[in-house]
Structure formats: structure tokens, C-alpha cells
PDB file of C-alpha atoms in Angstrom:
ATOM      1  CA  UNK E  97       0.000   0.000  -0.001  1.00 39.00           C
ATOM      2  CA  UNK E  98       1.559   3.321  -1.153  1.00 44.00           C
ATOM      3  CA  UNK E  99       1.751   6.400   1.002  1.00 60.00           C
ATOM      4  CA  UNK E 100      -0.213   9.446  -0.004  1.00 71.00           C
ATOM      5  CA  UNK E 101       1.853  11.893  -2.057  1.00 81.00           C
ATOM      6  CA  UNK E 102       2.864  15.010  -0.078  1.00 87.00           C
ATOM      7  CA  UNK E 103       1.243  18.280  -1.150  1.00 94.00           C
ATOM      8  CA  UNK E 104       3.120  20.727  -3.334  1.00 96.00           C
ATOM      9  CA  UNK E 105       2.371  23.659  -1.034  1.00 98.00           C
ATOM     10  CA  UNK E 106       1.726  24.163   2.663  1.00 98.00           C
ATOM     11  CA  UNK E 107      -0.100  27.264   3.824  1.00 98.00           C
ATOM     12  CA  UNK E 108      -0.557  28.243   7.445  1.00 98.00           C
ATOM     13  CA  UNK E 109      -3.274  30.469   8.876  1.00 98.00           C
ATOM     14  CA  UNK E 110      -2.358  31.542  12.428  1.00 98.00           C
ATOM     15  CA  UNK E 111      -5.523  32.464  14.342  1.00 98.00           C
ATOM     16  CA  UNK E 112      -6.053  34.379  17.552  1.00 96.00           C
ATOM     17  CA  UNK E 113      -9.507  35.801  18.329  1.00 96.00           C
ATOM     18  CA  UNK E 114     -10.531  36.460  14.716  1.00 95.00           C
ATOM     19  CA  UNK E 115     -14.076  35.063  14.805  1.00 95.00           C
ATOM     20  CA  UNK E 116     -15.363  37.876  12.576  1.00 94.00           C
ATOM     21  CA  UNK E 117     -12.820  37.376   9.783  1.00 96.00           C
ATOM     22  CA  UNK E 118     -11.250  33.907   9.866  1.00 97.00           C
ATOM     23  CA  UNK E 119     -14.040  32.182   7.914  1.00 98.00           C
ATOM     24  CA  UNK E 120     -13.487  34.442   4.889  1.00 98.00           C
ATOM     25  CA  UNK E 121      -9.728  33.841   5.120  1.00 98.00           C
ATOM     26  CA  UNK E 122     -10.094  30.054   5.109  1.00 98.00           C
ATOM     27  CA  UNK E 123     -12.608  30.188   2.266  1.00 98.00           C
ATOM     28  CA  UNK E 124     -10.200  32.281   0.197  1.00 98.00           C
ATOM     29  CA  UNK E 125      -7.531  29.564   0.499  1.00 98.00           C
ATOM     30  CA  UNK E 126      -9.958  26.763  -0.331  1.00 98.00           C
ATOM     31  CA  UNK E 127     -10.937  28.675  -3.499  1.00 98.00           C
ATOM     32  CA  UNK E 128      -7.418  28.499  -4.988  1.00 98.00           C
ATOM     33  CA  UNK E 129      -7.033  27.506  -8.640  1.00 98.00           C
ATOM     34  CA  UNK E 130      -4.094  25.291  -7.629  1.00 97.00           C
ATOM     35  CA  UNK E 131      -5.562  22.624  -5.403  1.00 96.00           C
ATOM     36  CA  UNK E 132      -2.636  20.387  -4.385  1.00 96.00           C
ATOM     37  CA  UNK E 133      -1.939  22.073  -1.081  1.00 98.00           C
ATOM     38  CA  UNK E 134      -2.353  21.460   2.606  1.00 98.00           C
ATOM     39  CA  UNK E 135      -3.741  24.123   4.901  1.00 98.00           C
ATOM     40  CA  UNK E 136      -2.777  24.208   8.567  1.00 98.00           C
ATOM     41  CA  UNK E 137      -5.106  26.428  10.594  1.00 98.00           C
ATOM     42  CA  UNK E 138      -3.365  26.898  13.930  1.00 98.00           C
ATOM     43  CA  UNK E 139      -5.457  28.432  16.683  1.00 98.00           C
ATOM     44  CA  UNK E 140      -3.269  30.229  19.197  1.00 97.00           C
ATOM     45  CA  UNK E 141      -5.484  29.654  22.234  1.00 97.00           C
ATOM     46  CA  UNK E 142      -8.351  31.910  21.132  1.00 97.00           C
ATOM     47  CA  UNK E 143     -10.795  32.941  23.833  1.00 97.00           C
ATOM     48  CA  UNK E 144     -13.654  33.457  21.377  1.00 96.00           C
ATOM     49  CA  UNK E 145     -15.217  30.856  19.049  1.00 96.00           C
ATOM     50  CA  UNK E 146     -12.629  31.234  16.266  1.00 97.00           C
ATOM     51  CA  UNK E 147     -11.728  27.548  16.546  1.00 97.00           C
ATOM     52  CA  UNK E 148     -15.325  26.357  16.093  1.00 97.00           C
ATOM     53  CA  UNK E 149     -15.829  28.688  13.145  1.00 98.00           C
ATOM     54  CA  UNK E 150     -12.593  27.432  11.560  1.00 98.00           C
ATOM     55  CA  UNK E 151     -13.872  23.849  11.727  1.00 98.00           C
ATOM     56  CA  UNK E 152     -17.126  24.950  10.159  1.00 97.00           C
ATOM     57  CA  UNK E 153     -15.361  26.845   7.366  1.00 98.00           C
ATOM     58  CA  UNK E 154     -13.111  23.859   6.596  1.00 97.00           C
ATOM     59  CA  UNK E 155     -16.203  21.762   6.009  1.00 95.00           C
ATOM     60  CA  UNK E 156     -14.354  18.464   6.336  1.00 95.00           C
ATOM     61  CA  UNK E 157     -11.971  19.249   3.459  1.00 97.00           C
ATOM     62  CA  UNK E 158      -9.178  16.628   3.770  1.00 97.00           C
ATOM     63  CA  UNK E 159      -6.565  19.222   2.801  1.00 97.00           C
ATOM     64  CA  UNK E 160      -7.233  21.175   6.004  1.00 98.00           C
ATOM     65  CA  UNK E 161      -5.737  20.382   9.402  1.00 98.00           C
ATOM     66  CA  UNK E 162      -6.918  22.429  12.364  1.00 98.00           C
ATOM     67  CA  UNK E 163      -4.757  22.592  15.477  1.00 98.00           C
ATOM     68  CA  UNK E 164      -5.977  23.868  18.848  1.00 97.00           C
ATOM     69  CA  UNK E 165      -2.829  25.196  20.487  1.00 96.00           C
ATOM     70  CA  UNK E 166      -1.956  27.061  23.633  1.00 95.00           C
ATOM     71  CA  UNK E 167      -1.342  30.788  23.399  1.00 95.00           C
ATOM     72  CA  UNK E 168       2.274  31.485  22.444  1.00 94.00           C
ATOM     73  CA  UNK E 169       2.182  34.390  20.004  1.00 93.00           C
ATOM     74  CA  UNK E 170       2.550  34.638  16.244  1.00 93.00           C
ATOM     75  CA  UNK E 171       6.243  33.783  15.960  1.00 94.00           C
ATOM     76  CA  UNK E 172       5.881  30.600  17.973  1.00 95.00           C
ATOM     77  CA  UNK E 173       2.819  29.516  16.003  1.00 96.00           C
ATOM     78  CA  UNK E 174       4.492  30.078  12.646  1.00 97.00           C
ATOM     79  CA  UNK E 175       7.676  28.282  13.646  1.00 96.00           C
ATOM     80  CA  UNK E 176       5.814  25.279  15.038  1.00 96.00           C
ATOM     81  CA  UNK E 177       3.263  25.039  12.226  1.00 97.00           C
ATOM     82  CA  UNK E 178       5.850  25.347   9.451  1.00 97.00           C
ATOM     83  CA  UNK E 179       7.984  22.693  11.158  1.00 97.00           C
ATOM     84  CA  UNK E 180       5.079  20.310  10.602  1.00 96.00           C
ATOM     85  CA  UNK E 181       4.548  21.336   6.970  1.00 97.00           C
ATOM     86  CA  UNK E 182       4.915  18.693   4.260  1.00 97.00           C
ATOM     87  CA  UNK E 183       4.908  20.924   1.178  1.00 97.00           C
ATOM     88  CA  UNK E 184       7.846  21.836  -1.036  1.00 98.00           C
ATOM     89  CA  UNK E 185       6.718  25.467  -0.923  1.00 98.00           C
ATOM     90  CA  UNK E 186       5.686  27.263   2.274  1.00 98.00           C
ATOM     91  CA  UNK E 187       3.645  30.340   3.075  1.00 98.00           C
ATOM     92  CA  UNK E 188       1.074  31.827   5.379  1.00 98.00           C
ATOM     93  CA  UNK E 189      -2.011  33.994   5.227  1.00 98.00           C
ATOM     94  CA  UNK E 190      -2.944  36.275   8.111  1.00 97.00           C
ATOM     95  CA  UNK E 191      -6.326  35.418   9.596  1.00 96.00           C
ATOM     96  CA  UNK E 192      -7.836  38.795   8.715  1.00 95.00           C
ATOM     97  CA  UNK E 193      -6.664  38.854   5.078  1.00 97.00           C
ATOM     98  CA  UNK E 194      -7.641  37.181   1.800  1.00 98.00           C
ATOM     99  CA  UNK E 195      -5.608  35.199  -0.724  1.00 98.00           C
ATOM    100  CA  UNK E 196      -6.957  35.797  -4.215  1.00 98.00           C
ATOM    101  CA  UNK E 197      -7.823  32.705  -6.321  1.00 98.00           C
ATOM    102  CA  UNK E 198      -4.603  32.557  -8.380  1.00 98.00           C
ATOM    103  CA  UNK E 199      -2.291  33.291  -5.451  1.00 98.00           C
ATOM    104  CA  UNK E 200      -0.836  29.796  -5.138  1.00 98.00           C
ATOM    105  CA  UNK E 201      -0.940  29.073  -8.856  1.00 98.00           C
ATOM    106  CA  UNK E 202       1.174  32.040  -9.942  1.00 98.00           C
ATOM    107  CA  UNK E 203       3.689  32.152  -7.092  1.00 98.00           C
ATOM    108  CA  UNK E 204       4.323  28.401  -7.221  1.00 98.00           C
ATOM    109  CA  UNK E 205       4.584  28.562 -11.020  1.00 98.00           C
ATOM    110  CA  UNK E 206       7.390  31.113 -10.672  1.00 98.00           C
ATOM    111  CA  UNK E 207       9.214  28.861  -8.211  1.00 98.00           C
ATOM    112  CA  UNK E 208       8.675  25.844 -10.486  1.00 98.00           C
ATOM    113  CA  UNK E 209      10.203  27.664 -13.454  1.00 98.00           C
ATOM    114  CA  UNK E 210      13.093  29.366 -11.660  1.00 98.00           C
ATOM    115  CA  UNK E 211      14.943  27.054  -9.244  1.00 98.00           C
ATOM    116  CA  UNK E 212      17.350  29.833  -8.260  1.00 98.00           C
ATOM    117  CA  UNK E 213      14.480  31.782  -6.668  1.00 98.00           C
ATOM    118  CA  UNK E 214      13.854  31.074  -2.995  1.00 98.00           C
ATOM    119  CA  UNK E 215      11.165  33.656  -2.341  1.00 98.00           C
ATOM    120  CA  UNK E 216       8.325  34.638  -4.682  1.00 98.00           C
ATOM    121  CA  UNK E 217       6.075  37.520  -3.720  1.00 98.00           C
ATOM    122  CA  UNK E 218       3.199  39.417  -5.289  1.00 97.00           C
ATOM    123  CA  UNK E 219       1.358  42.709  -5.472  1.00 97.00           C
ATOM    124  CA  UNK E 220      -1.398  43.363  -2.952  1.00 97.00           C
ATOM    125  CA  UNK E 221      -4.354  45.673  -2.401  1.00 97.00           C
ATOM    126  CA  UNK E 222      -5.609  47.164   0.853  1.00 96.00           C
ATOM    127  CA  UNK E 223      -9.222  46.432   1.767  1.00 96.00           C
ATOM    128  CA  UNK E 224     -11.536  47.487   4.587  1.00 94.00           C
ATOM    129  CA  UNK E 225     -13.614  45.346   6.937  1.00 92.00           C
ATOM    130  CA  UNK E 226     -16.333  44.983   4.310  1.00 93.00           C
ATOM    131  CA  UNK E 227     -13.852  43.825   1.663  1.00 93.00           C
ATOM    132  CA  UNK E 228     -13.910  47.068  -0.345  1.00 95.00           C
ATOM    133  CA  UNK E 229     -10.616  47.858  -2.066  1.00 97.00           C
ATOM    134  CA  UNK E 230      -9.191  51.069  -0.611  1.00 95.00           C
ATOM    135  CA  UNK E 231      -5.909  51.345  -2.494  1.00 94.00           C
ATOM    136  CA  UNK E 232      -3.105  49.551  -4.270  1.00 94.00           C
ATOM    137  CA  UNK E 233      -0.320  48.490  -1.918  1.00 94.00           C
ATOM    138  CA  UNK E 234       2.432  51.091  -2.217  1.00 91.00           C
ATOM    139  CA  UNK E 235       5.148  48.607  -1.293  1.00 92.00           C
ATOM    140  CA  UNK E 236       4.369  46.717  -4.517  1.00 87.00           C
ATOM    141  CA  UNK E 237       5.934  49.537  -6.503  1.00 89.00           C
ATOM    142  CA  UNK E 238       9.326  49.423  -4.785  1.00 94.00           C
ATOM    143  CA  UNK E 239      11.767  47.455  -6.983  1.00 94.00           C
ATOM    144  CA  UNK E 240      13.562  44.754  -5.057  1.00 96.00           C
ATOM    145  CA  UNK E 241      17.176  45.403  -4.147  1.00 94.00           C
ATOM    146  CA  UNK E 242      19.254  44.086  -1.285  1.00 95.00           C
ATOM    147  CA  UNK E 243      20.181  47.537  -0.011  1.00 93.00           C
ATOM    148  CA  UNK E 244      16.663  48.960  -0.356  1.00 93.00           C
ATOM    149  CA  UNK E 245      15.312  45.944   1.533  1.00 95.00           C
ATOM    150  CA  UNK E 246      17.176  47.191   4.607  1.00 93.00           C
ATOM    151  CA  UNK E 247      14.765  50.136   4.889  1.00 92.00           C
ATOM    152  CA  UNK E 248      11.702  49.104   2.875  1.00 92.00           C
ATOM    153  CA  UNK E 249       9.709  45.903   3.293  1.00 94.00           C
ATOM    154  CA  UNK E 250       8.797  45.428  -0.363  1.00 95.00           C
ATOM    155  CA  UNK E 251       8.256  41.659  -0.025  1.00 96.00           C
ATOM    156  CA  UNK E 252       5.228  42.364   2.157  1.00 90.00           C
ATOM    157  CA  UNK E 253       2.457  40.151   0.693  1.00 87.00           C
ATOM    158  CA  UNK E 254       1.873  37.460  -0.619  1.00 96.00           C
ATOM    159  CA  UNK E 255       4.979  35.287  -0.219  1.00 97.00           C
ATOM    160  CA  UNK E 256       5.730  31.689  -1.117  1.00 98.00           C
ATOM    161  CA  UNK E 257       9.042  30.274   0.079  1.00 98.00           C
ATOM    162  CA  UNK E 258      11.054  27.336  -1.198  1.00 98.00           C
ATOM    163  CA  UNK E 259      11.238  24.880   1.664  1.00 98.00           C
ATOM    164  CA  UNK E 260      14.944  24.101   1.226  1.00 98.00           C
ATOM    165  CA  UNK E 261      15.811  27.795   1.525  1.00 98.00           C
ATOM    166  CA  UNK E 262      13.527  28.291   4.534  1.00 98.00           C
ATOM    167  CA  UNK E 263      15.255  25.431   6.325  1.00 98.00           C
ATOM    168  CA  UNK E 264      18.706  26.632   5.278  1.00 98.00           C
ATOM    169  CA  UNK E 265      18.215  29.983   7.036  1.00 98.00           C
ATOM    170  CA  UNK E 266      16.767  28.371  10.160  1.00 97.00           C
ATOM    171  CA  UNK E 267      13.120  29.357   9.719  1.00 97.00           C
ATOM    172  CA  UNK E 268      11.141  31.944  11.657  1.00 96.00           C
ATOM    173  CA  UNK E 269      13.109  33.467  14.532  1.00 94.00           C
ATOM    174  CA  UNK E 270      10.787  33.145  17.534  1.00 90.00           C
ATOM    175  CA  UNK E 271      12.701  35.903  19.348  1.00 91.00           C
ATOM    176  CA  UNK E 272      11.052  38.400  17.032  1.00 92.00           C
ATOM    177  CA  UNK E 273       7.688  38.991  18.654  1.00 87.00           C
ATOM    178  CA  UNK E 274       6.877  41.491  15.877  1.00 86.00           C
ATOM    179  CA  UNK E 275       8.206  41.953  12.338  1.00 91.00           C
ATOM    180  CA  UNK E 276       9.087  38.255  12.182  1.00 95.00           C
ATOM    181  CA  UNK E 277       8.145  38.109   8.497  1.00 96.00           C
ATOM    182  CA  UNK E 278      10.401  41.047   7.601  1.00 96.00           C
ATOM    183  CA  UNK E 279      13.289  39.572   9.550  1.00 97.00           C
ATOM    184  CA  UNK E 280      12.822  36.220   7.800  1.00 98.00           C
ATOM    185  CA  UNK E 281      12.703  37.844   4.361  1.00 98.00           C
ATOM    186  CA  UNK E 282      15.992  39.620   5.022  1.00 98.00           C
ATOM    187  CA  UNK E 283      17.675  36.282   5.736  1.00 98.00           C
ATOM    188  CA  UNK E 284      16.007  34.522   2.814  1.00 98.00           C
ATOM    189  CA  UNK E 285      17.272  37.190   0.407  1.00 98.00           C
ATOM    190  CA  UNK E 286      20.823  36.472   1.575  1.00 97.00           C
ATOM    191  CA  UNK E 287      20.479  32.805   0.656  1.00 98.00           C
ATOM    192  CA  UNK E 288      18.600  32.810  -2.669  1.00 98.00           C
ATOM    193  CA  UNK E 289      17.154  35.076  -5.323  1.00 98.00           C
ATOM    194  CA  UNK E 290      13.917  36.972  -4.775  1.00 98.00           C
ATOM    195  CA  UNK E 291      11.350  37.547  -7.529  1.00 98.00           C
ATOM    196  CA  UNK E 292       7.991  39.273  -7.810  1.00 97.00           C
ATOM    197  CA  UNK E 293       4.852  38.095  -9.578  1.00 97.00           C
ATOM    198  CA  UNK E 294       3.457  41.153 -11.346  1.00 96.00           C
ATOM    199  CA  UNK E 295      -0.131  40.502 -10.252  1.00 96.00           C
ATOM    200  CA  UNK E 296      -2.352  41.460  -7.324  1.00 97.00           C
ATOM    201  CA  UNK E 297      -2.737  38.169  -5.453  1.00 98.00           C
ATOM    202  CA  UNK E 298      -3.491  39.288  -1.901  1.00 98.00           C
ATOM    203  CA  UNK E 299      -5.938  41.525  -0.069  1.00 98.00           C
ATOM    204  CA  UNK E 300      -4.484  43.040   3.085  1.00 96.00           C
ATOM    205  CA  UNK E 301      -7.240  44.151   5.450  1.00 95.00           C
ATOM    206  CA  UNK E 302      -6.790  47.470   7.215  1.00 90.00           C
ATOM    207  CA  UNK E 303      -8.834  47.646  10.414  1.00 69.00           C
ATOM    208  CA  UNK E 304      -8.479  48.936  14.002  1.00 68.00           C
ATOM    209  CA  UNK E 305      -7.582  45.510  15.468  1.00 66.00           C
ATOM    210  CA  UNK E 306      -4.832  44.622  13.010  1.00 61.00           C
ATOM    211  CA  UNK E 307      -1.403  43.900  14.485  1.00 61.00           C
ATOM    212  CA  UNK E 308       0.165  46.779  12.576  1.00 60.00           C
ATOM    213  CA  UNK E 309      -2.338  49.192  14.139  1.00 60.00           C
ATOM    214  CA  UNK E 310      -2.356  47.819  17.690  1.00 57.00           C
ATOM    215  CA  UNK E 311       1.397  47.232  17.976  1.00 63.00           C
ATOM    216  CA  UNK E 312       2.778  50.003  15.736  1.00 78.00           C
ATOM    217  CA  UNK E 313       5.762  50.976  17.860  1.00 77.00           C
ATOM    218  CA  UNK E 314       6.726  47.388  18.610  1.00 86.00           C
ATOM    219  CA  UNK E 315       6.682  46.707  14.866  1.00 84.00           C
ATOM    220  CA  UNK E 316       8.994  49.642  14.277  1.00 86.00           C
ATOM    221  CA  UNK E 317      11.387  48.581  17.031  1.00 90.00           C
ATOM    222  CA  UNK E 318      11.641  44.966  15.895  1.00 88.00           C
ATOM    223  CA  UNK E 319      11.995  46.053  12.255  1.00 90.00           C
ATOM    224  CA  UNK E 320      14.884  48.288  13.285  1.00 89.00           C
ATOM    225  CA  UNK E 321      16.500  45.377  15.103  1.00 88.00           C
ATOM    226  CA  UNK E 322      16.040  43.108  12.059  1.00 91.00           C
ATOM    227  CA  UNK E 323      17.624  45.664   9.731  1.00 90.00           C
ATOM    228  CA  UNK E 324      20.570  46.336  12.026  1.00 91.00           C
ATOM    229  CA  UNK E 325      21.246  42.618  12.303  1.00 92.00           C
ATOM    230  CA  UNK E 326      21.129  42.288   8.515  1.00 92.00           C
ATOM    231  CA  UNK E 327      23.517  45.217   8.047  1.00 92.00           C
ATOM    232  CA  UNK E 328      26.012  43.533  10.362  1.00 92.00           C
ATOM    233  CA  UNK E 329      25.445  40.083   8.828  1.00 94.00           C
ATOM    234  CA  UNK E 330      26.033  41.432   5.323  1.00 91.00           C
ATOM    235  CA  UNK E 331      29.287  43.156   6.302  1.00 90.00           C
ATOM    236  CA  UNK E 332      27.902  46.646   5.706  1.00 86.00           C
ATOM    237  CA  UNK E 333      28.481  48.177   9.133  1.00 86.00           C
ATOM    238  CA  UNK E 334      31.390  50.295   7.830  1.00 83.00           C
ATOM    239  CA  UNK E 335      29.203  51.594   4.990  1.00 83.00           C
ATOM    240  CA  UNK E 336      25.801  52.124   6.606  1.00 82.00           C
ATOM    241  CA  UNK E 337      24.291  53.161   9.888  1.00 79.00           C
ATOM    242  CA  UNK E 338      20.534  52.831  10.311  1.00 84.00           C
ATOM    243  CA  UNK E 339      18.545  55.942  11.169  1.00 78.00           C
ATOM    244  CA  UNK E 340      14.861  55.649  12.112  1.00 76.00           C
ATOM    245  CA  UNK E 341      12.479  58.609  12.176  1.00 73.00           C
ATOM    246  CA  UNK E 342       9.043  58.280  13.763  1.00 68.00           C
ATOM    247  CA  UNK E 343       6.676  61.050  12.696  1.00 68.00           C
ATOM    248  CA  UNK E 344       3.659  61.408  15.017  1.00 66.00           C
ATOM    249  CA  UNK E 345       0.298  62.628  13.786  1.00 70.00           C
ATOM    250  CA  UNK E 346      -1.909  64.711  16.065  1.00 73.00           C
ATOM    251  CA  UNK E 347      -5.532  65.700  15.620  1.00 74.00           C
ATOM    252  CA  UNK E 348      -8.294  67.210  17.710  1.00 73.00           C
ATOM    253  CA  UNK E 349     -11.532  65.264  18.036  1.00 70.00           C
ATOM    254  CA  UNK E 350     -14.684  67.130  18.976  1.00 74.00           C
ATOM    255  CA  UNK E 351     -16.052  65.684  22.211  1.00 70.00           C
ATOM    256  CA  UNK E 352     -19.428  67.337  21.817  1.00 68.00           C
ATOM    257  CA  UNK E 353     -22.047  65.238  20.055  1.00 62.00           C
ATOM    258  CA  UNK E 354     -23.390  66.663  16.833  1.00 61.00           C
ATOM    259  CA  UNK E 355     -26.752  68.346  17.140  1.00 58.00           C
ATOM    260  CA  UNK E 356     -29.738  66.218  16.193  1.00 53.00           C
ATOM    261  CA  UNK E 357     -31.158  67.651  12.974  1.00 50.00           C
ATOM    262  CA  UNK E 358     -34.471  65.829  13.253  1.00 46.00           C
TER     263      UNK E 358
END
């Protein structure tokens, strides 16, 4: 009796208290035009009913594995889930975002055709809570370069990573509580070529509870640390010193309720 063939791609959806959005995220992965993938939905100890809703969204699809874990944070979830992945190509989708139908097809096709590429990434659009497109992702327009990557995270979304390269760099660094994806991309780019698919394949959802909104300053601090480590690792300390400027934005909000016009 032969063993079942491993999937070509493994995707991970890390989930923590996303009951209002996780169903749409899972459905977007299950709607992919390339179907030979496994999906690991890893619940990070949610205190709402995200886990139950994830089971319902999976609908018994044999490609989906749902794990009920203890709370450990995003870095720990990604590292543990990707360690259990069986696919040749690896990636993840945030539990409040959407992967467009050709996301896996086009990024994996690039990796299939170009063995020197270790990281394939795409264009993205920003959407609101209702799924309305707000804007094109500005980071899409930044051409990839190793030096520019030290200050701009152009490989933002969506990414598919060659497993051999991911393992060669040691995977997600769990010490990075924030900006773990940026830090990983810096190391991946030092090991293999990076290429972009010239298509919008991902919808990044902008909303008040997103990690980038809630933990803005932590993101900045860990991104700074990731860049400084990369500068040192790449032997550029004599050439560059990182400077970070944080520009605050202030506004006055009227406390008085507007007069009732009725």
C-alpha cells in the first residue's frame, strides 16, 4: 500500500480571536485555482469561538488540518506550524486577510520555473472590513534590491518560500515577537534570489484591530533590530548606519455630540 503523495504547497493560517474574519480567510484559501496544497489552521489559544468557526469553514476538506494550540504568540505559532509542513513550498495567510484565487498558482509557477528563486512575492491591495478595495499596496511599486530591503519591506504580501531555503536559514526566529516576516525575508534574500509576480494576489485588510495598528511601535522597534542585524550580517556596518524617524500625527476630536437635525 503506497503512502499518499505530499502536497506541493503548505499554507498556514495563524488564528487568535478572529471570529469575525477567519471564515473568509479560510474560504479564500480553499478557493485556490491550484488545489494540491495542505492548509494548517493553527489556533493560538483563542478565547472566542474562532476555533469552532474554523472547523465549520473547513467543512471536512481533507486538505485542512486544524490545530488547537496554547497561546504562544505569532512567531511561535508560525515556527511550530511550518515545522510540521509537508509541502515543497511554504507560506502563510494572516487570519484577517484574503488570498486571491490565483495566489498559489502564480507564485508556485514562478518557483517551479526558476529554481534559483527562494522567495516569490506578489502585489497586494488594501481592503476594509467589508472587503472594499481602498488602495493599491504602495510597497508593490518598490523594486527589489538588497540595499533597499534594509529600509523598505517590499516583499510584504503574498509570499511563497522554497522549503529548502527556509530550512537553510533556520526558519522563523521566535525571538522576534513582531516583524518576524520582515526579519525572515531579510535572511532569505541572503540565501537565494527573490522575484515578484506582477499581479495582485493578496488583499491586506486594514482595520483597528490589526497587528500593525495595535502594535505600531513594537513593529517599528523589531523592524529596526532586524535591519541592524542584517547590516552587520552582510558586512555593511562600515558603509551604513541605520537611522529611524518616527513622525507622530496629532488631531483634535470634537467631544461634543453633533446636534440632532431631526
